């Protein structure tokens, strides 16, 4: 990462609520530091945020209330608006006490109050959206923004009257430096010589995908092993289903994602944008099963980008059975040419310098 020639900046980054917002925020904060700037990360009080941020002790975090929008006609709308107003006031105080030069929101309704507060205080404001179909909160927040950063090209169409910059989605530095396959296998107590399927449902796990994968794992041949990240909530249930299978390692929340990618020959995953970005950087073939209830079906739109490029097989959850999963995983794992073709297509979608692009765009906008 290059050191910036600009004066040191202080950037407030709102990135709470889910790993898909938090980790890109952390990646930008690391990159800002490397370029000589300072960052304060606003995360939510949710367990997933505390767990995921725990090891980044060198970064500055501040907790704010998570804000999630209820349906428009819901009686919970009034408390939601009250929370927004309260959060905007809290954000103004944090912006002033940190002395922020600009505010960056990484998505979700938790980003709206800080970005709004920043714009009210006359600061430059930015949002980043990593999905092919942006979140409604980001489309709303973009009204208070100087510039919109997007992770995937199709998102541009949703911000017709905003200045957009295609930056890709920032990824934590450790994902750029995967350990060796042997080291990774040792970390999980698995065999480096065996072909490995990594199952991940995103930062909060995926119940139905967990069930389908655990049942499929029991039908796979012995020479294939499974590293199954079940999510903290579903861990006990999945661990019990898979207990009798020696080739299956089940984890709750995994804080060793670089090792998980280093060992994987194939990933079976939901299609959250950060997971996809990491899979593309690591260059791994994937089977993508979009979360069927994701807002505006954005996970299908994300998965389509990968499937259309030949990097992934896209299969909807309603069409998936454990038997289909066994046949699909086996056909990819047993065909080296297909695996290499998919891996190469995945790599071609990666934007390795996404965090630098975000930082450079912020510096350029704030330059005197
Ligand atoms: C259900 C849902 O609506 N999820 C959305 C949520 O992402 P969500 O947090 O579900 O998932 P993503 O796939 O985007 O990101 C997961 C992140 O968590 C990390 N990780 C995951 C599991 C684990 O055990 N350890 C760990 O570190 C991954 O490495 C990755 O960095 O926000 C994303 C960004 O707007 C969207 O694209 C997703 O669709």
Coordinates of C-alpha atoms and ligand atoms in Angstrom, one line a residue:
X1 CA 0.0 0.0 0.0
X2 CA 1.3 3.4 -0.9
X3 CA 1.8 6.2 1.7
X4 CA -0.3 9.2 0.8
X5 CA 1.3 12.6 0.2
X6 CA -1.9 14.3 1.5
X7 CA -2.3 15.6 5.0
X8 CA -3.4 13.0 7.5
X9 CA -7.2 12.6 7.5
X10 CA -9.6 11.4 10.2
X11 CA -12.3 9.3 8.7
X12 CA -15.3 8.0 10.7
X13 CA -16.5 4.6 9.2
X14 CA -20.0 3.3 10.0
X15 CA -19.9 -0.4 9.5
X16 CA -22.0 -2.2 12.0
X17 CA -24.7 -4.9 11.9
X18 CA -23.2 -7.8 10.0
X19 CA -19.8 -9.2 8.8
X20 CA -20.6 -8.0 5.3
X21 CA -20.4 -4.4 6.4
X22 CA -17.9 -4.8 9.2
X23 CA -15.0 -6.5 7.4
X24 CA -14.9 -4.1 4.4
X25 CA -14.9 -1.3 7.0
X26 CA -12.0 -2.8 8.8
X27 CA -10.2 -3.3 5.5
X28 CA -10.6 0.5 4.7
X29 CA -9.5 1.4 8.2
X30 CA -6.3 -0.7 7.9
X31 CA -5.6 0.8 4.5
X32 CA -6.2 4.4 5.8
X33 CA -3.7 3.7 8.6
X34 CA -1.2 2.4 6.1
X35 CA -1.6 5.6 4.1
X36 CA -0.9 7.7 7.3
X37 CA -4.5 8.5 8.2
X38 CA -6.7 7.8 11.2
X39 CA -10.0 6.0 11.4
X40 CA -12.8 5.4 14.0
X41 CA -15.1 2.5 13.3
X42 CA -18.7 2.7 14.4
X43 CA -20.1 -0.8 15.0
X44 CA -23.3 -2.0 16.6
X45 CA -23.9 -3.7 19.9
X46 CA -24.8 -6.9 18.2
X47 CA -22.8 -10.1 19.2
X48 CA -21.6 -10.7 15.7
X49 CA -19.9 -7.2 15.6
X50 CA -18.2 -7.8 19.0
X51 CA -17.0 -11.3 18.0
X52 CA -15.7 -10.2 14.6
X53 CA -13.9 -7.1 15.8
X54 CA -12.3 -8.7 18.9
X55 CA -9.0 -9.4 17.3
X56 CA -8.5 -6.0 15.8
X57 CA -7.2 -4.4 19.0
X58 CA -5.0 -1.9 17.2
X59 CA -8.1 -0.2 15.6
X60 CA -10.5 2.2 17.3
X61 CA -14.1 1.1 17.7
X62 CA -17.1 2.9 19.1
X63 CA -20.5 1.1 19.7
X64 CA -23.8 2.6 18.5
X65 CA -27.3 1.2 18.6
X66 CA -28.1 -1.1 15.6
X67 CA -30.9 0.4 13.5
X68 CA -33.0 -1.9 11.3
X69 CA -36.0 -0.7 9.3
X70 CA -39.4 -2.3 10.0
X71 CA -42.0 -2.7 7.1
X72 CA -43.3 0.8 6.1
X73 CA -46.7 0.4 7.6
X74 CA -45.6 -1.4 10.8
X75 CA -46.4 0.1 14.2
X76 CA -42.6 -0.2 14.8
X77 CA -42.1 2.6 12.3
X78 CA -42.3 5.4 14.9
X79 CA -39.8 3.8 17.3
X80 CA -37.5 3.3 14.3
X81 CA -37.7 7.0 13.3
X82 CA -37.0 7.9 16.9
X83 CA -34.0 5.6 17.0
X84 CA -32.7 7.2 13.7
X85 CA -33.0 10.7 15.2
X86 CA -31.3 9.7 18.4
X87 CA -28.5 7.9 16.5
X88 CA -28.0 11.0 14.3
X89 CA -27.5 13.1 17.4
X90 CA -25.1 10.6 18.9
X91 CA -23.2 10.5 15.6
X92 CA -22.8 14.3 15.5
X93 CA -21.2 14.1 19.0
X94 CA -18.9 11.3 17.9
X95 CA -17.9 13.2 14.7
X96 CA -17.1 16.3 16.7
X97 CA -15.2 14.5 19.4
X98 CA -13.1 12.5 16.9
X99 CA -12.6 15.5 14.8
X100 CA -13.6 13.6 11.6
X101 CA -12.9 15.1 8.2
X102 CA -15.3 12.8 6.4
X103 CA -17.8 10.0 7.1
X104 CA -17.9 6.7 5.2
X105 CA -20.9 4.3 5.5
X106 CA -20.5 0.7 4.6
X107 CA -24.2 -0.1 4.3
X108 CA -27.3 -1.0 6.3
X109 CA -29.6 1.4 8.2
X110 CA -26.9 1.7 10.9
X111 CA -24.9 3.7 8.4
X112 CA -27.6 6.2 7.7
X113 CA -27.5 8.4 10.9
X114 CA -23.7 8.9 10.8
X115 CA -23.7 9.8 7.1
X116 CA -26.7 12.1 7.5
X117 CA -25.0 13.7 10.6
X118 CA -21.8 14.2 8.6
X119 CA -23.6 15.9 5.8
X120 CA -25.5 18.2 8.2
X121 CA -22.1 19.2 9.7
X122 CA -20.9 20.1 6.3
X123 CA -18.4 17.2 5.9
X124 CA -17.8 15.2 2.7
X125 CA -19.7 11.9 3.0
X126 CA -19.4 8.6 1.2
X127 CA -21.1 5.2 1.1
X128 CA -19.9 1.9 -0.1
X129 CA -22.3 -0.8 -1.4
X130 CA -20.8 -4.2 -2.2
X131 CA -23.8 -5.9 -3.8
X132 CA -24.9 -6.1 -7.4
X133 CA -28.3 -4.8 -6.2
X134 CA -27.7 -2.2 -3.5
X135 CA -29.5 -2.1 -0.2
X136 CA -32.5 0.3 0.1
X137 CA -30.7 1.9 3.1
X138 CA -27.8 2.8 0.9
X139 CA -30.0 4.2 -1.9
X140 CA -31.6 6.4 0.7
X141 CA -28.3 7.3 2.4
X142 CA -26.8 8.2 -1.0
X143 CA -29.0 11.3 -1.0
X144 CA -26.7 12.8 1.7
X145 CA -23.5 11.6 0.0
X146 CA -20.7 13.3 -1.9
X147 CA -19.7 10.1 -3.7
X148 CA -20.9 6.4 -3.9
X149 CA -18.4 3.6 -4.0
X150 CA -19.7 0.3 -5.6
X151 CA -18.4 -3.2 -5.4
X152 CA -20.0 -4.5 -8.6
X153 CA -20.8 -2.8 -11.9
X154 CA -24.6 -3.6 -11.9
X155 CA -25.1 -1.5 -8.8
X156 CA -24.3 1.7 -10.8
X157 CA -27.8 1.7 -12.3
X158 CA -29.4 2.2 -8.8
X159 CA -27.6 5.5 -8.2
X160 CA -28.5 7.4 -11.5
X161 CA -28.0 10.9 -10.1
X162 CA -25.0 10.2 -7.9
X163 CA -21.3 10.2 -8.7
X164 CA -20.3 6.5 -8.5
X165 CA -16.8 5.0 -8.4
X166 CA -16.3 1.3 -9.1
X167 CA -13.9 0.3 -6.3
X168 CA -14.6 -3.4 -5.7
X169 CA -15.2 -4.5 -2.1
X170 CA -12.3 -4.0 0.3
X171 CA -11.1 -7.2 2.0
X172 CA -9.1 -7.5 5.2
X173 CA -5.3 -7.6 4.6
X174 CA -4.9 -11.2 6.0
X175 CA -7.2 -12.5 3.2
X176 CA -4.5 -11.3 0.7
X177 CA -1.9 -13.5 2.5
X178 CA -3.2 -17.0 2.8
X179 CA -1.1 -19.6 4.7
X180 CA 0.1 -22.8 3.1
X181 CA -2.4 -25.6 2.7
X182 CA -0.4 -27.7 5.2
X183 CA -0.5 -25.0 7.9
X184 CA -4.2 -24.4 7.2
X185 CA -5.0 -28.1 7.5
X186 CA -3.1 -28.4 10.7
X187 CA -5.0 -25.5 12.2
X188 CA -8.3 -27.3 11.7
X189 CA -7.0 -30.8 12.4
X190 CA -7.7 -31.9 8.8
X191 CA -5.7 -33.7 6.2
X192 CA -3.9 -31.5 3.6
X193 CA -3.9 -34.4 1.1
X194 CA -7.7 -34.7 0.9
X195 CA -9.9 -32.6 -1.3
X196 CA -11.7 -30.1 0.9
X197 CA -15.2 -28.5 0.7
X198 CA -15.6 -25.3 2.7
X199 CA -19.2 -24.6 3.7
X200 CA -20.0 -21.1 4.8
X201 CA -23.3 -19.3 5.3
X202 CA -21.9 -15.8 5.8
X203 CA -21.1 -14.1 9.1
X204 CA -24.3 -15.3 10.8
X205 CA -24.6 -18.8 9.4
X206 CA -27.4 -20.2 7.3
X207 CA -29.7 -22.8 8.9
X208 CA -31.2 -24.5 5.9
X209 CA -27.9 -24.5 4.0
X210 CA -26.3 -26.0 7.1
X211 CA -28.9 -28.9 7.1
X212 CA -28.5 -29.6 3.4
X213 CA -24.7 -29.6 3.7
X214 CA -24.5 -31.7 6.8
X215 CA -26.8 -34.3 5.2
X216 CA -24.8 -34.2 2.0
X217 CA -21.5 -34.5 3.9
X218 CA -22.7 -37.9 5.3
X219 CA -23.1 -39.2 1.8
X220 CA -19.7 -38.0 0.4
X221 CA -16.8 -40.5 -0.1
X222 CA -14.2 -40.8 2.7
X223 CA -11.5 -39.1 0.5
X224 CA -13.4 -35.8 0.6
X225 CA -13.4 -33.8 3.8
X226 CA -15.6 -30.9 4.8
X227 CA -14.8 -27.8 6.8
X228 CA -18.3 -26.6 7.8
X229 CA -18.6 -23.1 9.3
X230 CA -22.1 -23.3 10.8
X231 CA -22.3 -19.9 12.5
X232 CA -22.4 -19.4 16.3
X233 CA -26.1 -19.9 16.7
X234 CA -26.5 -23.1 14.7
X235 CA -23.2 -24.7 15.8
X236 CA -24.4 -27.1 18.4
X237 CA -27.1 -28.5 16.1
X238 CA -24.8 -29.0 13.1
X239 CA -22.0 -30.4 15.3
X240 CA -24.4 -33.0 16.6
X241 CA -25.6 -34.0 13.1
X242 CA -22.0 -34.3 11.9
X243 CA -20.5 -35.9 15.1
X244 CA -20.3 -39.4 13.7
X245 CA -18.4 -38.3 10.5
X246 CA -14.6 -38.2 11.0
X247 CA -14.0 -36.2 7.8
X248 CA -16.1 -33.3 8.8
X249 CA -14.9 -30.4 11.0
X250 CA -17.7 -28.1 12.2
X251 CA -17.0 -24.6 13.5
X252 CA -19.2 -21.8 14.9
X253 CA -17.8 -18.4 14.1
X254 CA -14.5 -18.9 12.3
X255 CA -11.8 -16.3 13.0
X256 CA -9.3 -18.0 10.7
X257 CA -10.9 -17.4 7.3
X258 CA -7.5 -17.1 5.5
X259 CA -6.8 -20.7 6.6
X260 CA -10.3 -21.8 5.6
X261 CA -9.8 -20.5 2.1
X262 CA -6.2 -21.8 1.9
X263 CA -7.5 -25.4 2.4
X264 CA -10.6 -25.2 0.2
X265 CA -10.8 -26.8 -3.2
X266 CA -14.5 -25.9 -3.5
X267 CA -16.7 -23.5 -1.5
X268 CA -20.5 -24.1 -0.9
X269 CA -21.8 -20.7 0.3
X270 CA -24.5 -18.1 0.5
X271 CA -23.8 -15.3 -1.9
X272 CA -23.1 -12.4 0.4
X273 CA -20.8 -9.8 -1.3
X274 CA -17.9 -10.1 1.1
X275 CA -17.8 -13.9 0.9
X276 CA -17.9 -13.7 -2.9
X277 CA -15.1 -11.1 -2.9
X278 CA -12.9 -13.3 -0.8
X279 CA -13.6 -16.4 -2.9
X280 CA -12.6 -14.5 -6.0
X281 CA -9.4 -13.2 -4.4
X282 CA -8.5 -16.8 -3.3
X283 CA -9.5 -18.1 -6.7
X284 CA -11.7 -21.0 -5.6
X285 CA -14.6 -22.6 -7.5
X286 CA -18.0 -22.3 -5.8
X287 CA -21.5 -23.5 -5.6
X288 CA -23.7 -20.6 -4.6
X289 CA -27.0 -20.9 -2.8
X290 CA -28.5 -17.4 -2.4
X291 CA -30.4 -16.7 0.8
X292 CA -33.9 -16.7 -0.5
X293 CA -35.2 -14.0 1.9
X294 CA -32.4 -11.5 1.3
X295 CA -33.7 -8.0 0.6
X296 CA -34.8 -7.6 -3.1
X297 CA -33.2 -11.0 -3.7
X298 CA -29.8 -9.2 -3.9
X299 CA -27.9 -12.5 -3.2
X300 CA -29.2 -14.0 -6.4
X301 CA -28.0 -10.9 -8.3
X302 CA -24.6 -11.3 -6.6
X303 CA -24.4 -15.0 -7.5
X304 CA -25.4 -14.3 -11.1
X305 CA -22.3 -12.1 -11.6
X306 CA -20.2 -15.1 -10.6
X307 CA -22.3 -17.7 -12.4
X308 CA -22.3 -15.7 -15.7
X309 CA -18.5 -15.3 -15.5
X310 CA -18.2 -19.1 -15.2
X311 CA -16.8 -18.8 -11.6
X312 CA -19.7 -20.5 -9.8
X313 CA -22.6 -22.8 -10.1
X314 CA -25.8 -21.0 -9.0
X315 CA -28.5 -23.1 -7.4
X316 CA -31.6 -21.9 -5.6
X317 CA -32.3 -23.4 -2.2
X318 CA -35.7 -24.6 -3.3
X319 CA -34.1 -26.7 -6.0
X320 CA -31.4 -28.2 -3.8
X321 CA -31.4 -31.6 -2.1
X322 CA -28.5 -33.3 -0.3
X323 CA -28.3 -35.8 -3.2
X324 CA -28.0 -32.9 -5.8
X325 CA -25.3 -31.3 -3.6
X326 CA -23.3 -34.6 -3.5
X327 CA -23.5 -35.0 -7.3
X328 CA -22.6 -31.3 -8.0
X329 CA -19.7 -31.2 -5.5
X330 CA -18.4 -34.6 -6.8
X331 CA -18.6 -33.6 -10.4
X332 CA -16.6 -30.4 -9.8
X333 CA -14.1 -32.0 -7.5
X334 CA -13.5 -34.9 -9.8
X335 CA -12.8 -32.7 -12.9
X336 CA -9.6 -30.9 -12.6
X337 CA -10.2 -28.9 -15.8
X338 CA -13.5 -27.6 -14.6
X339 CA -12.0 -26.7 -11.3
X340 CA -9.2 -24.8 -12.9
X341 CA -11.5 -23.0 -15.3
X342 CA -13.8 -21.9 -12.5
X343 CA -10.9 -20.9 -10.3
X344 CA -9.5 -18.7 -13.1
X345 CA -12.9 -17.1 -13.8
X346 CA -13.2 -16.4 -10.0
X347 CA -9.7 -14.7 -10.0
X348 CA -10.6 -12.6 -13.0
X349 CA -13.5 -11.0 -10.9
X350 CA -11.2 -10.0 -8.0
X351 CA -10.3 -6.4 -7.3
X352 CA -7.3 -6.8 -5.1
X353 CA -6.7 -3.1 -4.5
X354 CA -10.3 -2.2 -3.6
X355 CA -9.4 -0.7 -0.2
X356 CA -6.7 1.5 -1.9
X357 CA -9.2 2.6 -4.5
X358 CA -11.6 3.7 -1.7
X359 CA -8.9 5.6 0.2
X360 CA -7.6 7.2 -3.0
X361 CA -11.0 8.4 -3.9
X362 CA -11.6 9.9 -0.4
X363 CA -8.2 11.6 -0.5
X364 CA -8.8 13.0 -3.9
X365 CA -12.2 14.4 -2.8
X366 CA -10.8 15.9 0.4
X367 CA -7.7 17.3 -1.2
X368 CA -7.5 21.1 -0.8
Ligands
LIG1 C1 -28.2 -12.5 4.9 C2 -27.8 -11.2 4.3 O1 -28.6 -10.4 3.9 N1 -26.4 -11.0 4.3 C3 -25.9 -9.8 3.7 C4 -24.8 -9.3 4.6 O2 -23.7 -10.1 4.7 P1 -23.2 -11.3 5.6 O3 -22.5 -10.8 6.8 O4 -24.2 -12.3 5.8 O5 -22.2 -12.0 4.6 P2 -21.0 -11.7 3.6 O6 -20.9 -12.9 2.9 O7 -21.1 -10.5 2.8 O8 -19.7 -11.5 4.6 C5 -19.3 -12.4 5.5 C6 -18.0 -12.0 6.1 O9 -17.8 -12.6 7.3 C7 -16.6 -13.3 7.3 N2 -16.8 -14.5 8.2 C8 -17.9 -15.3 7.9 C9 -18.1 -16.4 8.7 C10 -17.2 -16.7 9.8 O10 -17.3 -17.6 10.5 N3 -16.1 -15.9 10.0 C11 -15.9 -14.8 9.2 O11 -14.9 -14.0 9.4 C12 -16.3 -13.6 5.9 O12 -14.9 -13.9 5.8 C13 -16.8 -12.4 5.2 O13 -15.8 -11.4 5.3 O14 -24.2 -8.0 4.1 C14 -23.6 -8.2 2.8 C15 -23.1 -6.9 2.3 O15 -24.1 -6.0 2.1 C16 -24.6 -8.8 1.8 O16 -24.0 -9.1 0.5 C17 -25.3 -10.1 2.3 O17 -26.2 -10.6 1.5

